[in-house]
Short mmCIF file of N, CA and C in Angstrom, two decimals:
data_model
loop_
_atom_site.label_atom_id
_atom_site.label_comp_id
_atom_site.label_asym_id
_atom_site.label_seq_id
_atom_site.Cartn_x
_atom_site.Cartn_y
_atom_site.Cartn_z
N MET A 1 65.92 121.85 113.75
CA MET A 1 66.47 120.80 113.06
C MET A 1 67.06 119.27 113.90
N PRO A 2 65.89 118.57 113.77
CA PRO A 2 66.48 117.54 114.17
C PRO A 2 67.94 116.58 114.37
N ALA A 3 68.54 116.21 115.18
CA ALA A 3 70.20 115.57 114.79
C ALA A 3 69.82 114.81 113.61
N ASP A 4 68.94 114.06 113.34
CA ASP A 4 69.82 112.99 112.48
C ASP A 4 69.19 114.06 110.81
N ALA A 5 68.89 114.95 111.14
CA ALA A 5 68.82 116.04 109.75
C ALA A 5 69.88 116.36 109.37
N ARG A 6 70.85 116.71 110.32
CA ARG A 6 72.56 117.52 110.06
C ARG A 6 72.78 116.20 109.54
N VAL A 7 73.11 114.90 110.09
CA VAL A 7 73.53 113.93 109.51
C VAL A 7 73.82 113.82 108.89
N ARG A 8 72.12 113.69 107.79
CA ARG A 8 71.80 113.35 106.37
C ARG A 8 72.34 114.60 105.67
N ASN A 9 72.45 115.25 106.16
CA ASN A 9 72.74 117.08 105.10
C ASN A 9 74.62 116.98 104.85
N GLN A 10 75.16 115.67 105.66
CA GLN A 10 76.74 115.84 105.97
C GLN A 10 76.97 114.74 104.39
N PRO A 11 78.55 115.80 103.91
CA PRO A 11 78.70 114.34 102.77
C PRO A 11 78.91 113.13 104.21
N PRO A 12 78.97 111.38 102.89
CA PRO A 12 79.81 110.88 103.40
C PRO A 12 81.11 110.79 103.79
N ALA A 13 81.19 110.04 104.94
CA ALA A 13 82.62 109.72 105.50
C ALA A 13 83.72 109.21 104.24
N PRO A 14 85.00 109.87 104.34
CA PRO A 14 85.78 109.05 103.18
C PRO A 14 86.25 107.57 103.31
N ASP A 15 85.98 106.87 102.70
CA ASP A 15 86.24 104.99 103.16
C ASP A 15 87.66 105.03 102.81
N PHE A 16 88.70 106.34 102.79
CA PHE A 16 90.42 106.29 102.77
C PHE A 16 90.72 106.93 103.17
N GLU A 17 92.26 107.19 103.37
CA GLU A 17 92.65 108.25 103.98
C GLU A 17 94.13 108.53 103.23
N VAL A 18 94.59 109.57 102.58
CA VAL A 18 95.87 109.75 102.16
C VAL A 18 96.40 110.51 103.32
N ASP A 19 97.64 109.69 103.35
CA ASP A 19 98.72 110.75 103.63
C ASP A 19 99.79 111.38 102.72
N ASP A 20 99.69 112.91 103.40
CA ASP A 20 100.93 112.98 102.19
C ASP A 20 101.94 113.66 102.19
N GLY A 21 102.89 113.44 103.52
CA GLY A 21 103.57 113.72 104.10
C GLY A 21 103.62 115.21 104.69
N PRO A 22 104.70 115.56 104.41
CA PRO A 22 104.85 117.38 104.51
C PRO A 22 104.50 118.03 103.92
N SER A 23 103.60 119.05 104.43
CA SER A 23 102.81 119.71 103.56
C SER A 23 103.31 120.73 102.69
N LEU A 24 104.57 121.15 102.93
CA LEU A 24 105.53 121.58 102.06
C LEU A 24 105.71 121.16 100.60
N SER A 25 106.18 119.91 100.76
CA SER A 25 106.72 119.25 99.26
C SER A 25 105.41 119.13 98.60
N ASN A 26 103.74 118.80 99.51
CA ASN A 26 102.94 118.85 98.90
C ASN A 26 102.65 119.77 97.87
N PHE A 27 102.33 120.72 98.80
CA PHE A 27 102.18 122.54 97.94
C PHE A 27 102.92 122.00 96.76
N PHE A 28 104.28 121.98 96.74
CA PHE A 28 105.32 122.03 95.04
C PHE A 28 104.76 121.01 94.13
N SER A 29 104.39 119.78 94.98
CA SER A 29 104.11 118.60 93.83
C SER A 29 103.26 118.87 93.36
N ASN A 30 102.05 120.08 94.17
CA ASN A 30 100.92 119.99 93.06
C ASN A 30 101.33 121.10 91.91
N PHE A 31 102.21 122.05 91.79
CA PHE A 31 102.59 122.37 90.79
C PHE A 31 103.60 122.33 90.07
N GLY A 32 103.94 120.92 90.07
CA GLY A 32 104.94 120.29 89.27
C GLY A 32 106.23 120.42 89.46
N ASN A 33 106.79 121.14 90.94
CA ASN A 33 108.28 121.28 90.58
C ASN A 33 108.72 119.90 91.50
N GLY A 34 107.73 118.79 92.23
CA GLY A 34 109.01 118.52 93.03
C GLY A 34 108.29 116.89 92.85
N GLY A 35 108.55 116.01 93.65
CA GLY A 35 108.70 114.65 94.01
C GLY A 35 108.24 113.49 92.90
N GLY A 36 107.65 113.52 91.88
CA GLY A 36 106.87 112.60 91.11
C GLY A 36 107.89 112.21 90.16
N ASN A 37 107.70 111.60 88.96
CA ASN A 37 108.31 110.99 87.81
C ASN A 37 107.22 111.74 86.67
N SER A 38 106.56 112.22 86.04
CA SER A 38 106.12 112.74 85.33
C SER A 38 106.28 113.88 85.01
N SER A 39 105.80 113.91 83.37
CA SER A 39 106.36 115.81 82.65
C SER A 39 104.95 116.15 82.60
N GLY A 40 103.61 116.12 83.61
CA GLY A 40 102.76 116.82 83.66
C GLY A 40 103.07 117.75 84.66
N PRO A 41 101.90 118.66 84.52
CA PRO A 41 101.52 119.99 85.71
C PRO A 41 101.34 119.28 86.85
N ILE A 42 100.70 117.80 87.32
CA ILE A 42 100.56 117.00 88.47
C ILE A 42 101.39 115.86 88.73
N GLN A 43 102.84 116.03 89.66
CA GLN A 43 103.28 115.30 89.49
C GLN A 43 102.43 113.55 89.89
N ARG A 44 103.34 112.75 89.69
CA ARG A 44 102.89 111.01 89.96
C ARG A 44 103.64 111.30 91.17
N GLN A 45 103.39 110.28 92.83
CA GLN A 45 103.90 110.52 93.14
C GLN A 45 103.11 109.04 94.03
N THR A 46 103.97 108.18 95.24
CA THR A 46 103.91 107.31 95.75
C THR A 46 102.90 108.09 96.99
N VAL A 47 102.08 107.81 97.77
CA VAL A 47 101.70 108.50 99.11
C VAL A 47 100.88 107.18 99.88
N GLY A 48 101.09 107.54 101.18
CA GLY A 48 100.58 106.53 102.20
C GLY A 48 98.62 106.91 101.50
N PHE A 49 98.03 105.54 101.67
CA PHE A 49 96.59 105.24 101.64
C PHE A 49 96.25 104.21 102.50
N HIS A 50 95.27 104.78 103.07
CA HIS A 50 95.01 103.86 104.12
C HIS A 50 93.27 103.25 103.74
N SER A 51 92.91 102.17 103.50
CA SER A 51 92.04 101.72 102.84
C SER A 51 91.79 100.27 102.81
N ASN A 52 90.37 99.62 102.83
CA ASN A 52 90.21 98.28 102.71
C ASN A 52 90.32 98.18 101.33
N TYR A 53 90.68 99.30 100.19
CA TYR A 53 90.84 98.40 99.10
C TYR A 53 91.62 97.24 98.52
N ALA A 54 91.47 96.38 97.94
CA ALA A 54 92.53 95.84 97.55
C ALA A 54 93.59 96.04 96.38
N PRO A 55 94.96 96.08 96.48
CA PRO A 55 95.92 96.43 95.56
C PRO A 55 95.59 96.28 94.31
N GLY A 56 95.56 96.64 93.87
CA GLY A 56 95.11 96.63 91.80
C GLY A 56 93.96 97.65 91.51
N THR A 57 93.24 98.19 92.66
CA THR A 57 91.97 98.91 92.27
C THR A 57 92.10 100.24 92.17
N ILE A 58 91.76 101.29 91.28
CA ILE A 58 91.78 102.06 90.95
C ILE A 58 90.96 103.16 91.32
N ILE A 59 91.23 104.36 92.13
CA ILE A 59 90.30 105.14 92.88
C ILE A 59 90.08 106.65 91.88
N VAL A 60 89.29 106.78 91.56
CA VAL A 60 89.20 108.18 91.03
C VAL A 60 88.62 108.89 91.98
N ASN A 61 89.16 110.49 92.05
CA ASN A 61 88.59 111.19 92.68
C ASN A 61 88.50 112.50 92.50
N THR A 62 87.06 112.36 91.81
CA THR A 62 86.87 114.01 90.95
C THR A 62 87.03 114.94 91.54
N ALA A 63 87.02 115.28 92.83
CA ALA A 63 86.91 116.39 93.54
C ALA A 63 88.05 116.93 93.69
N GLU A 64 89.41 115.63 93.97
CA GLU A 64 90.29 116.45 93.61
C GLU A 64 91.14 116.39 92.63
N ARG A 65 90.53 115.76 91.64
CA ARG A 65 91.10 115.85 90.26
C ARG A 65 92.33 114.65 90.40
N ARG A 66 92.23 113.24 91.20
CA ARG A 66 93.32 112.70 91.07
C ARG A 66 92.62 111.52 90.80
N LEU A 67 93.82 110.56 90.60
CA LEU A 67 93.55 108.88 90.30
C LEU A 67 94.60 108.36 91.25
N TYR A 68 93.78 107.34 92.34
CA TYR A 68 94.81 106.30 93.11
C TYR A 68 95.09 104.76 92.33
N LEU A 69 95.94 104.09 92.64
CA LEU A 69 96.02 103.03 92.36
C LEU A 69 96.67 102.71 93.39
N VAL A 70 95.98 101.79 93.90
CA VAL A 70 96.09 100.83 95.75
C VAL A 70 97.42 99.80 95.41
N GLN A 71 98.05 99.99 95.95
CA GLN A 71 99.26 99.27 96.47
C GLN A 71 99.39 99.02 97.46
N PRO A 72 100.34 97.79 97.68
CA PRO A 72 100.38 97.06 98.89
C PRO A 72 100.92 97.70 100.07
N GLY A 73 100.62 97.67 101.43
CA GLY A 73 101.34 98.31 102.52
C GLY A 73 100.86 99.37 102.65
N GLY A 74 99.71 99.61 102.26
CA GLY A 74 98.95 101.09 102.73
C GLY A 74 99.53 102.51 102.18
N GLN A 75 99.85 102.11 100.73
CA GLN A 75 100.04 102.59 99.38
C GLN A 75 99.22 103.18 98.25
N ALA A 76 99.51 103.93 97.95
CA ALA A 76 98.62 104.01 96.57
C ALA A 76 99.92 105.06 95.80
N LEU A 77 99.72 105.10 94.45
CA LEU A 77 100.24 105.69 93.41
C LEU A 77 99.11 107.06 93.17
N ARG A 78 99.39 108.27 93.21
CA ARG A 78 98.37 109.28 92.84
C ARG A 78 98.98 109.83 91.48
N TYR A 79 97.86 109.91 90.51
CA TYR A 79 98.32 110.59 89.65
C TYR A 79 97.28 111.77 89.09
N GLY A 80 97.79 112.59 88.56
CA GLY A 80 96.84 114.42 88.37
C GLY A 80 96.01 113.66 87.28
N ILE A 81 94.44 114.03 87.32
CA ILE A 81 93.50 113.54 85.86
C ILE A 81 93.19 115.04 85.87
N GLY A 82 92.61 115.18 84.35
CA GLY A 82 91.40 115.37 83.74
C GLY A 82 90.49 115.07 84.24
N VAL A 83 88.83 115.56 84.11
CA VAL A 83 88.02 115.04 84.90
C VAL A 83 86.82 115.98 83.72
N GLY A 84 85.33 115.28 84.02
CA GLY A 84 84.46 115.86 83.69
C GLY A 84 83.85 117.19 83.90
N ARG A 85 83.82 117.81 82.80
CA ARG A 85 83.28 119.07 83.13
C ARG A 85 81.83 119.20 83.76
N ASP A 86 81.31 120.70 84.05
CA ASP A 86 79.76 120.58 84.66
C ASP A 86 78.80 119.79 83.41
N GLY A 87 77.85 119.23 84.05
CA GLY A 87 77.21 118.39 84.00
C GLY A 87 77.70 116.82 82.94
N PHE A 88 79.00 116.45 83.07
CA PHE A 88 79.87 115.57 82.66
C PHE A 88 80.32 114.67 83.59
N ARG A 89 80.00 115.03 84.96
CA ARG A 89 80.81 114.06 85.89
C ARG A 89 79.83 113.10 86.36
N TRP A 90 80.51 112.17 86.86
CA TRP A 90 79.44 110.73 87.51
C TRP A 90 80.27 109.61 87.99
N GLY A 91 79.56 109.34 89.04
CA GLY A 91 80.31 108.11 89.84
C GLY A 91 79.74 106.90 89.88
N GLY A 92 80.53 105.91 90.06
CA GLY A 92 79.97 104.34 90.60
C GLY A 92 81.19 103.35 90.48
N VAL A 93 80.99 102.61 89.89
CA VAL A 93 81.97 100.94 89.64
C VAL A 93 81.85 100.37 88.98
N HIS A 94 83.16 100.26 88.31
CA HIS A 94 83.02 99.35 86.65
C HIS A 94 84.93 98.57 86.95
N LYS A 95 84.48 97.80 85.73
CA LYS A 95 85.88 97.50 86.10
C LYS A 95 86.50 97.50 84.41
N VAL A 96 87.74 97.26 84.35
CA VAL A 96 88.44 97.60 83.10
C VAL A 96 88.30 96.73 82.30
N THR A 97 87.84 96.65 81.50
CA THR A 97 87.10 95.94 80.47
C THR A 97 88.11 95.67 79.10
N ALA A 98 88.87 96.79 78.97
CA ALA A 98 89.66 96.53 77.51
C ALA A 98 90.85 97.57 77.55
N LYS A 99 91.80 97.31 77.45
CA LYS A 99 92.86 98.22 76.98
C LYS A 99 93.85 98.33 75.44
N LYS A 100 93.88 99.29 75.11
CA LYS A 100 94.27 99.79 74.22
C LYS A 100 95.66 100.66 73.94
N GLU A 101 96.53 100.09 73.20
CA GLU A 101 97.33 101.07 73.05
C GLU A 101 97.34 102.01 71.79
N TRP A 102 97.56 103.32 71.73
CA TRP A 102 97.21 104.10 70.72
C TRP A 102 95.71 104.19 70.35
N PRO A 103 94.95 104.10 70.65
CA PRO A 103 93.67 103.64 70.40
C PRO A 103 92.99 104.93 69.73
N SER A 104 92.09 104.25 68.35
CA SER A 104 91.49 105.15 67.49
C SER A 104 90.34 105.73 67.93
N TRP A 105 89.55 106.99 67.44
CA TRP A 105 88.95 108.18 68.41
C TRP A 105 87.45 107.80 67.65
N THR A 106 86.29 107.65 67.44
CA THR A 106 85.14 107.55 66.80
C THR A 106 84.00 108.24 68.36
N PRO A 107 83.77 109.87 67.95
CA PRO A 107 83.30 110.54 68.91
C PRO A 107 81.89 110.27 68.76
N PRO A 108 81.24 109.52 69.90
CA PRO A 108 80.12 109.83 70.11
C PRO A 108 79.02 110.47 69.59
N ALA A 109 77.80 109.92 68.82
CA ALA A 109 76.52 111.18 68.25
C ALA A 109 76.63 112.62 69.33
N GLN A 110 76.30 112.44 70.60
CA GLN A 110 75.91 113.37 71.40
C GLN A 110 77.03 114.59 71.32
N MET A 111 78.48 113.80 71.58
CA MET A 111 79.14 114.77 71.11
C MET A 111 79.42 115.48 69.75
N ILE A 112 78.93 115.02 68.84
CA ILE A 112 78.91 114.84 67.33
C ILE A 112 77.90 116.49 67.29
N ALA A 113 77.16 115.86 67.87
CA ALA A 113 75.67 117.14 68.18
C ALA A 113 76.08 118.35 68.59
N ARG A 114 76.87 118.14 69.96
CA ARG A 114 77.08 119.92 70.31
C ARG A 114 78.42 120.22 69.86
N ARG A 115 79.72 119.22 68.84
CA ARG A 115 80.08 119.81 67.90
C ARG A 115 80.81 119.01 66.96
N PRO A 116 79.68 119.62 65.83
CA PRO A 116 79.61 119.21 64.60
C PRO A 116 81.13 119.29 63.85
N ASP A 117 81.76 120.35 64.10
CA ASP A 117 83.27 120.43 63.58
C ASP A 117 84.37 119.45 63.78
N LEU A 118 83.80 118.25 65.01
CA LEU A 118 85.29 117.12 65.04
C LEU A 118 85.09 116.20 64.08
N PRO A 119 86.05 115.64 63.55
CA PRO A 119 86.29 114.59 62.81
C PRO A 119 85.38 113.70 63.35
N ARG A 120 84.85 112.33 62.12
CA ARG A 120 83.61 111.38 62.55
C ARG A 120 84.82 109.98 62.80
N HIS A 121 86.25 110.26 62.70
CA HIS A 121 86.74 109.06 63.27
C HIS A 121 88.11 109.49 63.05
N MET A 122 89.07 109.25 64.27
CA MET A 122 90.49 109.38 63.86
C MET A 122 91.49 108.30 64.29
N PRO A 123 92.25 108.22 64.00
CA PRO A 123 93.13 106.89 63.86
C PRO A 123 93.80 107.29 65.06
N GLY A 124 94.63 106.57 65.75
CA GLY A 124 95.20 106.19 66.68
C GLY A 124 97.01 107.36 66.16
N GLY A 125 97.42 107.97 67.46
CA GLY A 125 98.50 109.02 66.81
C GLY A 125 98.61 109.86 67.70
N ILE A 126 99.87 110.43 68.00
CA ILE A 126 100.59 111.82 68.70
C ILE A 126 98.83 112.81 69.08
N ASP A 127 98.22 113.16 67.67
CA ASP A 127 97.24 113.89 68.00
C ASP A 127 95.81 113.51 68.24
N ASN A 128 95.55 112.61 68.16
CA ASN A 128 94.49 111.71 68.81
C ASN A 128 93.94 112.30 69.91
N PRO A 129 93.44 112.91 70.57
CA PRO A 129 92.76 113.21 71.90
C PRO A 129 92.98 111.81 72.79
N LEU A 130 92.81 111.02 72.61
CA LEU A 130 92.65 109.83 73.38
C LEU A 130 94.56 109.32 73.88
N GLY A 131 95.30 110.16 73.79
CA GLY A 131 96.94 110.11 73.64
C GLY A 131 97.26 108.47 73.63
N ALA A 132 97.99 107.78 74.24
CA ALA A 132 99.28 106.99 74.03
C ALA A 132 98.47 105.64 74.43
N ARG A 133 97.82 105.57 75.09
CA ARG A 133 96.84 104.22 76.04
C ARG A 133 95.44 105.14 76.38
N ALA A 134 94.09 103.75 76.65
CA ALA A 134 93.25 103.75 76.90
C ALA A 134 92.75 102.47 77.48
N MET A 135 92.19 102.69 79.06
CA MET A 135 91.18 101.81 79.40
C MET A 135 90.23 101.94 79.20
N TYR A 136 89.47 101.16 78.95
CA TYR A 136 87.64 101.27 78.96
C TYR A 136 87.17 100.76 80.14
N LEU A 137 85.98 101.47 80.56
CA LEU A 137 84.91 101.43 81.74
C LEU A 137 84.22 100.33 81.57
N GLY A 138 83.75 99.21 81.94
CA GLY A 138 82.40 98.19 81.69
C GLY A 138 82.10 98.82 80.30
N SER A 139 80.98 98.83 80.16
CA SER A 139 80.18 99.08 78.87
C SER A 139 80.19 100.20 78.67
N THR A 140 80.17 101.26 79.73
CA THR A 140 79.93 102.77 79.39
C THR A 140 80.65 103.37 78.07
N LEU A 141 80.99 104.24 77.80
CA LEU A 141 81.70 104.96 76.98
C LEU A 141 82.63 106.19 76.92
N TYR A 142 83.33 106.02 78.75
CA TYR A 142 84.23 106.01 79.41
C TYR A 142 84.99 105.65 79.43
N ARG A 143 86.32 106.26 79.14
CA ARG A 143 87.52 105.23 79.28
C ARG A 143 89.13 106.72 80.24
N ILE A 144 89.74 105.75 81.06
CA ILE A 144 90.77 106.58 81.11
C ILE A 144 91.71 106.19 80.01
N HIS A 145 91.94 107.49 79.71
CA HIS A 145 93.26 107.89 78.45
C HIS A 145 94.25 108.63 78.72
N GLY A 146 94.88 108.68 77.64
CA GLY A 146 95.91 109.68 77.66
C GLY A 146 95.53 111.04 77.05
N SER A 147 96.39 112.23 76.33
CA SER A 147 95.65 112.92 76.20
C SER A 147 96.84 113.83 75.01
N ASN A 148 96.52 114.42 74.06
CA ASN A 148 97.51 115.26 73.30
C ASN A 148 97.23 117.11 74.01
N GLU A 149 96.45 117.02 74.82
CA GLU A 149 96.47 118.47 75.53
C GLU A 149 96.63 118.75 76.97
N PRO A 150 98.04 118.03 77.63
CA PRO A 150 98.55 117.81 78.96
C PRO A 150 98.42 118.80 79.86
N GLU A 151 98.07 120.32 78.99
CA GLU A 151 97.95 121.22 80.10
C GLU A 151 96.83 120.93 80.33
N THR A 152 95.50 120.28 80.18
CA THR A 152 94.55 120.24 80.79
C THR A 152 93.90 119.35 82.09
N ILE A 153 95.20 118.90 82.31
CA ILE A 153 95.40 117.77 83.31
C ILE A 153 95.28 118.61 84.61
N GLY A 154 93.95 118.58 85.50
CA GLY A 154 93.63 118.86 87.23
C GLY A 154 93.24 119.54 86.37
N GLN A 155 92.20 119.80 85.60
CA GLN A 155 90.66 120.65 85.31
C GLN A 155 89.73 120.10 84.59
N ALA A 156 89.10 120.39 85.25
CA ALA A 156 87.31 119.52 85.17
C ALA A 156 86.74 120.23 83.42
N VAL A 157 87.31 119.64 82.40
CA VAL A 157 87.06 120.04 81.10
C VAL A 157 86.98 118.61 79.78
N SER A 158 86.52 117.39 80.08
CA SER A 158 85.89 116.42 79.23
C SER A 158 84.81 116.38 79.25
N SER A 159 84.27 114.74 78.68
CA SER A 159 82.85 115.19 78.33
C SER A 159 82.66 113.72 79.25
N GLY A 160 83.59 113.39 80.54
CA GLY A 160 83.22 112.54 81.70
C GLY A 160 84.13 111.33 81.62
N CYS A 161 85.35 111.23 80.77
CA CYS A 161 86.51 110.61 80.46
C CYS A 161 87.59 110.89 81.56
N PHE A 162 88.01 110.40 81.72
CA PHE A 162 89.13 111.04 83.34
C PHE A 162 90.79 110.57 81.53
N ARG A 163 91.14 112.08 81.66
CA ARG A 163 92.59 112.46 81.32
C ARG A 163 94.33 112.21 81.97
N MET A 164 94.86 111.76 81.61
CA MET A 164 96.03 111.85 82.19
C MET A 164 97.29 112.18 80.82
N THR A 165 98.54 112.68 81.52
CA THR A 165 99.22 112.78 80.82
C THR A 165 99.75 111.51 79.82
N ASN A 166 100.40 111.38 78.96
CA ASN A 166 100.93 110.64 78.21
C ASN A 166 101.79 109.26 78.74
N ASP A 167 102.57 110.13 79.45
CA ASP A 167 103.45 109.17 80.44
C ASP A 167 102.74 108.21 81.53
N ASP A 168 102.33 109.06 82.37
CA ASP A 168 101.06 109.15 83.43
C ASP A 168 100.61 107.96 82.67
N VAL A 169 99.62 108.07 82.07
CA VAL A 169 98.49 106.70 81.83
C VAL A 169 99.47 105.56 80.97
N THR A 170 100.65 105.86 80.55
CA THR A 170 101.49 104.78 80.13
C THR A 170 101.56 103.96 81.17
N ASP A 171 102.10 104.72 82.30
CA ASP A 171 102.99 104.07 83.52
C ASP A 171 101.52 103.07 84.31
N LEU A 172 100.21 103.87 84.20
CA LEU A 172 98.94 103.19 84.92
C LEU A 172 98.75 101.58 83.60
N TYR A 173 99.03 101.94 82.46
CA TYR A 173 98.60 101.17 81.58
C TYR A 173 99.27 99.71 81.73
N ASN A 174 100.81 100.03 81.98
CA ASN A 174 101.31 98.70 82.37
C ASN A 174 101.43 98.15 83.65
N ARG A 175 100.62 99.08 84.78
CA ARG A 175 100.63 98.45 86.20
C ARG A 175 99.17 97.76 86.21
N VAL A 176 97.91 98.00 85.18
CA VAL A 176 97.06 97.14 85.77
C VAL A 176 96.35 96.43 84.63
N SER A 177 95.54 95.76 85.01
CA SER A 177 95.39 94.65 84.17
C SER A 177 93.36 94.24 84.03
N VAL A 178 93.02 93.68 82.40
CA VAL A 178 91.74 94.13 82.18
C VAL A 178 90.73 93.06 83.31
N GLY A 179 89.59 94.19 84.19
CA GLY A 179 89.13 93.16 85.12
C GLY A 179 89.61 93.98 86.52
N ALA A 180 90.42 94.70 86.33
CA ALA A 180 91.06 95.76 87.78
C ALA A 180 89.21 96.18 87.88
N THR A 181 89.43 96.44 89.31
CA THR A 181 88.20 97.62 89.70
C THR A 181 88.62 98.85 89.55
N VAL A 182 87.47 99.84 88.98
CA VAL A 182 87.83 101.35 88.82
C VAL A 182 85.95 102.27 89.78
N ILE A 183 86.63 102.84 91.14
CA ILE A 183 86.09 102.87 91.49
C ILE A 183 86.25 104.51 91.75
N VAL A 184 84.79 105.35 91.25
CA VAL A 184 84.83 106.94 90.80
C VAL A 184 84.25 107.32 91.65
N LYS A 185 84.68 108.50 92.18
CA LYS A 185 83.87 108.90 93.79
C LYS A 185 83.94 110.63 93.49
N ASN A 186 82.63 111.18 93.52
CA ASN A 186 82.61 112.72 93.05
C ASN A 186 82.61 113.36 94.48
#
């Protein structure tokens, strides 16, 4: 095999590096027993984050099932997220184009075709699948949003949106402005 073929078959080098600190504390934080400030199964944490991304940039790492909000000084806030199930994962760069508190939900036609039992519209509220807050990504139907199923955080269960606990999405919502860059990496 030519040497350049091996290089092409390798995953791209990451463009950021996360410093998790002591490994035992990271082990426990992944199971909700340490470190963060949220009530979900994956605790929100401040971590070392060495990259060239500007503060305020959101990095979604679907493989890790984590979302990073880049902070000044080589740090980021790391949140646990639910991601798209097989066939619904995507990558790319978008901007936050809108933010809504207790958003209403209208399932898209493709979702209704898969799940005819879904309501055609649901007002905002505690039972709404978009949860307490939503940040809309570009002109897509994708969102970073809360959830009425916090137990799904850390799993691949969505139709392409990124789910967070309501506590975490409210925290992120309060820190992010319309126009923020969102980079989704698979």
